[in-house]
Short mmCIF file of C-alpha atoms in Angstrom, two decimals:
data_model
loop_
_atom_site.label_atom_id
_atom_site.label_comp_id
_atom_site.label_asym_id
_atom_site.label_seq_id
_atom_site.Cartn_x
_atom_site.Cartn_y
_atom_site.Cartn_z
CA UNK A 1 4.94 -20.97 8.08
CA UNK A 2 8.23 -22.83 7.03
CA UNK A 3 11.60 -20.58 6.97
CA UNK A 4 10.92 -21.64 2.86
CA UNK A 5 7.81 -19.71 2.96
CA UNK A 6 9.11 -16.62 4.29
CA UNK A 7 11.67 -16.81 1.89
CA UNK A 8 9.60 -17.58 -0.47
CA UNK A 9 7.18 -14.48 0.51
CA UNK A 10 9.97 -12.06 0.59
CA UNK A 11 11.36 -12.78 -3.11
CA UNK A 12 7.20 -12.37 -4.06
CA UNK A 13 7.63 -8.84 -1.97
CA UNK A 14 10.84 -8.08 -3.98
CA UNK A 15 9.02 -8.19 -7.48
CA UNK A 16 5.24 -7.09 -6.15
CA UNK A 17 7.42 -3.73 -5.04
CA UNK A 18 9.26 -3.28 -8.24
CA UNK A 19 6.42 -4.08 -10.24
CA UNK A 20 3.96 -1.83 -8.13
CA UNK A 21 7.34 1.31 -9.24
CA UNK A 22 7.11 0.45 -12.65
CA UNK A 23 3.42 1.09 -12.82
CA UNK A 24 3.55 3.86 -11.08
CA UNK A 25 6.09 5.63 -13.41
CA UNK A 26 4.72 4.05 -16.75
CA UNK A 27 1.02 5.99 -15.26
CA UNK A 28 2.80 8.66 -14.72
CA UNK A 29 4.37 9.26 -18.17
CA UNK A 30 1.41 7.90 -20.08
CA UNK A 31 -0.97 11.06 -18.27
CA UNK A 32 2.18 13.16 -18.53
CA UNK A 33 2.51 14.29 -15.04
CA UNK A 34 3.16 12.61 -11.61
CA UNK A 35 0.22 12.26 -9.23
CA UNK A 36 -2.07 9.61 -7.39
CA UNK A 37 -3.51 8.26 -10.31
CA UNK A 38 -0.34 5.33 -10.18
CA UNK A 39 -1.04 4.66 -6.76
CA UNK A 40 -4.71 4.17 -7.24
CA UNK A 41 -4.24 2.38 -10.86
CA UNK A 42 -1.96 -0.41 -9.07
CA UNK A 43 -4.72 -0.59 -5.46
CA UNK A 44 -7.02 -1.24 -8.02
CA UNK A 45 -5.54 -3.80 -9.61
CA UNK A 46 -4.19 -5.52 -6.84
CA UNK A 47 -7.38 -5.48 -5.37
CA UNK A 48 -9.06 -7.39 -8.11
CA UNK A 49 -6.43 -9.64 -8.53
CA UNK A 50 -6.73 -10.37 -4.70
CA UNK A 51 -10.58 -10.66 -4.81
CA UNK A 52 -10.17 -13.24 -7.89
CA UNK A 53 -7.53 -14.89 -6.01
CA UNK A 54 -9.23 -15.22 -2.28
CA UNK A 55 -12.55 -17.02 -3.79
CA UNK A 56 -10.31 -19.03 -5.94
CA UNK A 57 -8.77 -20.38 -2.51
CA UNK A 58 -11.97 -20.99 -1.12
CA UNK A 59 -12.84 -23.33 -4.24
CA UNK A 60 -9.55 -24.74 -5.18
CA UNK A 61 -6.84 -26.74 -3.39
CA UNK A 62 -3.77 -24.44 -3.34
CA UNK A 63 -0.34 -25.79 -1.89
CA UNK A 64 -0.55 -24.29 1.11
CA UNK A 65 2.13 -21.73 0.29
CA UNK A 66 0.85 -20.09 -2.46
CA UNK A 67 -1.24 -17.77 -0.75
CA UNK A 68 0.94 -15.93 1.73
CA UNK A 69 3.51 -16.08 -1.24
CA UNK A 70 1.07 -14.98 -3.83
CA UNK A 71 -1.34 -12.52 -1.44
CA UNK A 72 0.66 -11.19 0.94
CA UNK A 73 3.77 -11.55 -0.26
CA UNK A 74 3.30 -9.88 -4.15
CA UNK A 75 -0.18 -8.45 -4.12
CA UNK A 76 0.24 -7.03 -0.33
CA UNK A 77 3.41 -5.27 -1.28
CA UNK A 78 2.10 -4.49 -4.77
CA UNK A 79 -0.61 -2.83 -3.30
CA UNK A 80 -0.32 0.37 -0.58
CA UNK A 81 -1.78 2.16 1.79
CA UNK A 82 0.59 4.59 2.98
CA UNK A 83 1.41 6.07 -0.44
CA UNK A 84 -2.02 6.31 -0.92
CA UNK A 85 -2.27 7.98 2.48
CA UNK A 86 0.00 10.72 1.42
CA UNK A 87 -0.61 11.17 -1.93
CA UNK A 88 -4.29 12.25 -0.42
CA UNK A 89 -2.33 14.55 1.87
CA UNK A 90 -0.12 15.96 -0.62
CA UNK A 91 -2.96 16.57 -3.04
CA UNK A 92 -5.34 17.95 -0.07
CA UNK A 93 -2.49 20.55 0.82
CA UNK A 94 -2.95 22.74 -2.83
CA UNK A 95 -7.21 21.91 -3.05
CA UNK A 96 -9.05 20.47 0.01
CA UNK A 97 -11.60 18.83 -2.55
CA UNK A 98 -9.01 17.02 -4.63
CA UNK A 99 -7.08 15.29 -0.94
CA UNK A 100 -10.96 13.92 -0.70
CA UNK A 101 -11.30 13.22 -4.36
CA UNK A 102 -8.35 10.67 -4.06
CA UNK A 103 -9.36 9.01 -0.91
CA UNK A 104 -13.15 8.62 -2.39
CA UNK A 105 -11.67 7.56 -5.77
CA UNK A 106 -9.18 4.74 -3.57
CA UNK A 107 -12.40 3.69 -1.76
CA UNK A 108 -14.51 3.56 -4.64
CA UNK A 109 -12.36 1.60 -7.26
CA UNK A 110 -10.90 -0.45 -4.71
CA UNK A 111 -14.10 -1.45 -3.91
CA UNK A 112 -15.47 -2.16 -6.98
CA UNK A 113 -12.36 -3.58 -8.02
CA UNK A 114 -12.17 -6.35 -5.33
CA UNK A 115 -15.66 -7.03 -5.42
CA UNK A 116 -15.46 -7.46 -9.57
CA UNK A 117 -12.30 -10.32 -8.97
CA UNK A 118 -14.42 -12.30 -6.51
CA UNK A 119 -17.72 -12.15 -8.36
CA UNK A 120 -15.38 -12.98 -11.53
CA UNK A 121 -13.41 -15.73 -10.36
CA UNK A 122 -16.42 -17.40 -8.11
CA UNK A 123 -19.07 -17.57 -11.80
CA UNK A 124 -16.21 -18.87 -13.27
CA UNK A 125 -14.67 -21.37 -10.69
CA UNK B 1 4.82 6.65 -4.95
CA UNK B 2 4.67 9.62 -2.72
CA UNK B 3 6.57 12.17 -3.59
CA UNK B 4 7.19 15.85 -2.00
CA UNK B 5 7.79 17.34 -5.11
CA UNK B 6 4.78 16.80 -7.01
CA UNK B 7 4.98 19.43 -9.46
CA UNK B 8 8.36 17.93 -10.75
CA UNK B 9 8.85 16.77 -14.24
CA UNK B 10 7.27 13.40 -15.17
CA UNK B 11 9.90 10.78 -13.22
CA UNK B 12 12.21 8.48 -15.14
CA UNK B 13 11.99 4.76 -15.18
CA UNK B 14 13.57 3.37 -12.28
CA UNK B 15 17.76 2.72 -12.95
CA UNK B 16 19.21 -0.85 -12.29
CA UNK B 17 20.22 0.44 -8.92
CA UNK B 18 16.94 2.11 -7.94
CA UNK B 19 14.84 -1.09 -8.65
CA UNK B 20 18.16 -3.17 -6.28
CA UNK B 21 17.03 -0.80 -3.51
CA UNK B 22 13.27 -1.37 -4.18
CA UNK B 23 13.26 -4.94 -4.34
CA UNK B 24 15.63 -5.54 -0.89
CA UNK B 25 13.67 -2.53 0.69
CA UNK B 26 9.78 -4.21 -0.78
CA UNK B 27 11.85 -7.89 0.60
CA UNK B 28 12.04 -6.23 4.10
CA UNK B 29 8.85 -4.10 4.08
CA UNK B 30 6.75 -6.91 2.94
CA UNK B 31 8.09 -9.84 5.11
CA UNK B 32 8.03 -7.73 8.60
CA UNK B 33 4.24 -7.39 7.72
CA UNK B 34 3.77 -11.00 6.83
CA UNK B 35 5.14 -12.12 10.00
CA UNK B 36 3.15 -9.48 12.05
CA UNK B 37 0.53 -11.28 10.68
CA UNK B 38 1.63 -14.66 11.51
CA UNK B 39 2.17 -13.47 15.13
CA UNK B 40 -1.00 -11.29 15.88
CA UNK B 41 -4.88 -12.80 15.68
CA UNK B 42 -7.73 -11.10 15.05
CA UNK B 43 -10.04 -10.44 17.94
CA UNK B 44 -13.63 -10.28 17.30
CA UNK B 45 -12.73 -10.81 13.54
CA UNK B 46 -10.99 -7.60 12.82
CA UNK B 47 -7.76 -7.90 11.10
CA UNK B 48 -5.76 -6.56 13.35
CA UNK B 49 -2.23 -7.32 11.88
CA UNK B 50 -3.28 -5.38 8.75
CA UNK B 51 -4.34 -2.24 10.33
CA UNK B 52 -0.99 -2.20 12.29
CA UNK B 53 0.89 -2.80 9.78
CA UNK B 54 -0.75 0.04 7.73
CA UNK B 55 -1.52 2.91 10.44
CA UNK B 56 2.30 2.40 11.61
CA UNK B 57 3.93 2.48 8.25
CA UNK B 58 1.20 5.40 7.21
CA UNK B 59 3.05 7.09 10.24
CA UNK B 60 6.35 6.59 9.75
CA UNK B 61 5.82 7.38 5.47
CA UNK B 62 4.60 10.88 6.56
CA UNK B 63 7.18 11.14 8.99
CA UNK B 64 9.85 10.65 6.40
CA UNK B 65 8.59 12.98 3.60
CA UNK B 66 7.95 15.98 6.63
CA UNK B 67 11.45 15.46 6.76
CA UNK B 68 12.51 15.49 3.30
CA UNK B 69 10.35 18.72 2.81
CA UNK B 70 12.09 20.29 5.59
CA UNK B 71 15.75 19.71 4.78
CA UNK B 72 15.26 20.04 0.97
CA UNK B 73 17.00 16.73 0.47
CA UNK B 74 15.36 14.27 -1.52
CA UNK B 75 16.81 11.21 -0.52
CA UNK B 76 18.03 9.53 -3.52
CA UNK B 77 18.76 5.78 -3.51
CA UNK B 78 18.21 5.97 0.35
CA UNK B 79 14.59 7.41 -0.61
CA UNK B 80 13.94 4.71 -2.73
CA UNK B 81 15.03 1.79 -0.52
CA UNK B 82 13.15 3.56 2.72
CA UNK B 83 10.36 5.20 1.00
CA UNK B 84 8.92 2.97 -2.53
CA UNK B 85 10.56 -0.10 -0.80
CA UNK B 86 10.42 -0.65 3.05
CA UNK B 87 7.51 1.85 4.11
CA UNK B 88 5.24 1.09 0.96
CA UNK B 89 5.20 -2.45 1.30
CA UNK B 90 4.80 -2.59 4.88
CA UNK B 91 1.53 -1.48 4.03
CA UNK B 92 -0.85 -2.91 1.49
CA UNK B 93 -4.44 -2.21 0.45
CA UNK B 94 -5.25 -5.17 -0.97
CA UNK B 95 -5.69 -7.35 2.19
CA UNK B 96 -8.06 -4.37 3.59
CA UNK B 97 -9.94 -5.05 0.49
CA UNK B 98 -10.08 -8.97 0.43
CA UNK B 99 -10.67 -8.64 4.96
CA UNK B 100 -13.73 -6.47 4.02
CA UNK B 101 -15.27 -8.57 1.60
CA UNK B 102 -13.93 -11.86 3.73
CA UNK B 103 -16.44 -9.74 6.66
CA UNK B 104 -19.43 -8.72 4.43
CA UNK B 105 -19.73 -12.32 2.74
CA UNK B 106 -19.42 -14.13 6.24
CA UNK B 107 -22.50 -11.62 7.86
CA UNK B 108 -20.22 -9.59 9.96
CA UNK B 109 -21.37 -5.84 8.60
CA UNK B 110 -20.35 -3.87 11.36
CA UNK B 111 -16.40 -5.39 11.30
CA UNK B 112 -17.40 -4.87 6.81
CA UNK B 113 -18.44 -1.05 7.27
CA UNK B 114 -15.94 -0.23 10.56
CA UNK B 115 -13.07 -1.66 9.35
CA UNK B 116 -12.02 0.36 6.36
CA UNK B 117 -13.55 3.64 8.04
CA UNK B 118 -11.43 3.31 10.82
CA UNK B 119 -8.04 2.05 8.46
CA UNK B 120 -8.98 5.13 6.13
CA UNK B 121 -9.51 7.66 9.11
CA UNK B 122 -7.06 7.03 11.42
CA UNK B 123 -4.43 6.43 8.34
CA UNK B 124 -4.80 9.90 7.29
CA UNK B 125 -4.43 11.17 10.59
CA UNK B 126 -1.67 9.57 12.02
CA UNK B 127 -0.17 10.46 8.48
CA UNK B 128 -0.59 13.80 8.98
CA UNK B 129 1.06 13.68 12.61
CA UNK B 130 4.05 12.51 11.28
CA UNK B 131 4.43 14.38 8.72
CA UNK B 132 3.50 17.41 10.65
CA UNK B 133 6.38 16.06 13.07
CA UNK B 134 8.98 16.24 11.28
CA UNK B 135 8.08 19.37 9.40
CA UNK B 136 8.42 21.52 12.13
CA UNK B 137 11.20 19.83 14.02
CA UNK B 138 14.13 21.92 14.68
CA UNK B 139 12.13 24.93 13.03
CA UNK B 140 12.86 28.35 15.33
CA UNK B 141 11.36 28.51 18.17
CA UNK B 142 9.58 31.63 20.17
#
């Protein structure tokens, strides 16, 4: 990749974090408490975005910047697995069963989630 | 994003100089893991870049809130740069999710299934080490 690119990448990094911050508090204040449900709302979503966008590629001709930029660079560092890490291990500290609940529920809408942008964006591309 | 004091109130929006530390702290976080990907391949198909990237920053996360639960101190703008910006970005879960369906759709179900087993198992664990690190550091000793 081109000194551009990486440049390029880490403005897309800038926003994807700020963005993935803003979500996180807006989720918090809309369920009126803080917890893992921001850092699972924005996996999910990244996740579909990034299934959508990864069969897109394999149809369409992208520049070939646009997907470190728009993958790696915004969705990877909108997206997180540490937090989600210890948000399970924070949770898992007060109730065993709810550290597992928020690993399962990553897994399971993350999952679905990337699986739902790929099927989406390959019927319609 | 993480935080050790999860009972607290619901959190405030971010001020002007919170989201200045999050974006240069997401600009560094997010870059070092691009170019670890750029520099490491992926043996037998497993993406190893990604699962460096995210069991060393799982680490180092847990590390850094052991610590802020032992000395009290929640770290402020500091937090926010290190914390929401570097360590949080260095990781990702989206490219776990687009590598495992990149494996499943391309016939290779034991790199699909293994893969996010071993990113999920050994992230929670080495996330626990470090956080049990830096808990107990520097707590009396027998």
């Amino acid at each position: 990749m081109s000194i551009g690119t990486y440049l390029a990448v880490a403005a897309a990094a800038s926003l994807g974090a700020v963005a993935r911050a803003w979500t996180d508090v807006a989720v918090a204040r809309l369920l009126g408490r803080p917890g893992p449900a921001g850092v699972l709302s924005v996996n999910a979503l990244g996740a579909a975005t990034a299934g959508a966008l990864a069969a897109a590629a394999a149809t369409l001709e992208f520049p070939a910047w646009f997907v470190p930029v728009v993958a790696a660079g915004f969705l990877g560092t909108y997206t997180t697995f540490s937090s989600w890490m210890l948000a399970a291990l924070q949770a898992g500290r007060s109730q065993v069963r709810v550290g597992i609940g928020v690993i399962v529920a990553g897994v399971a809408t993350g999952a679905v989630a990337v699986w739902a942008g790929w099927a989406l964006a390959t019927v319609l591309l | 994003m993480p935080d050790a004091n999860a009972h607290a109130a619901v959190p405030r929006w971010p001020s002007l100089a919170d989201i200045a530390a999050i974006a240069a702290g997401g600009a560094i976080g997010g870059t070092a893991r691009v170019v670890i990907g750029a520099l490491l391949s992926d043996p037998g198909g497993w993406p190893l870049a990604t699962l460096l990237a995210n069991l060393t920053g799982s680490f180092l996360l847990g590390a850094l809130i052991g610590l802020w639960s032992r000395t009290g101190l929640r770290a402020g703008r500091s937090g926010a740069f290190l914390a929401t910006g570097v360590l949080a970005s260095f990781t990702t879960f989206s490219a776990v999710a687009v590598e495992t369906m990149a494996a499943l759709s391309a016939g290779r179900t034991f790199v699909a299934a293994a893969y996010p087993t071993v990113s999920v198992a050994a992230g929670l664990a080495v996330a626990a080490v470090g956080l049990g690190l830096t808990s107990r550091v520097g707590r009396g000793a027998p």
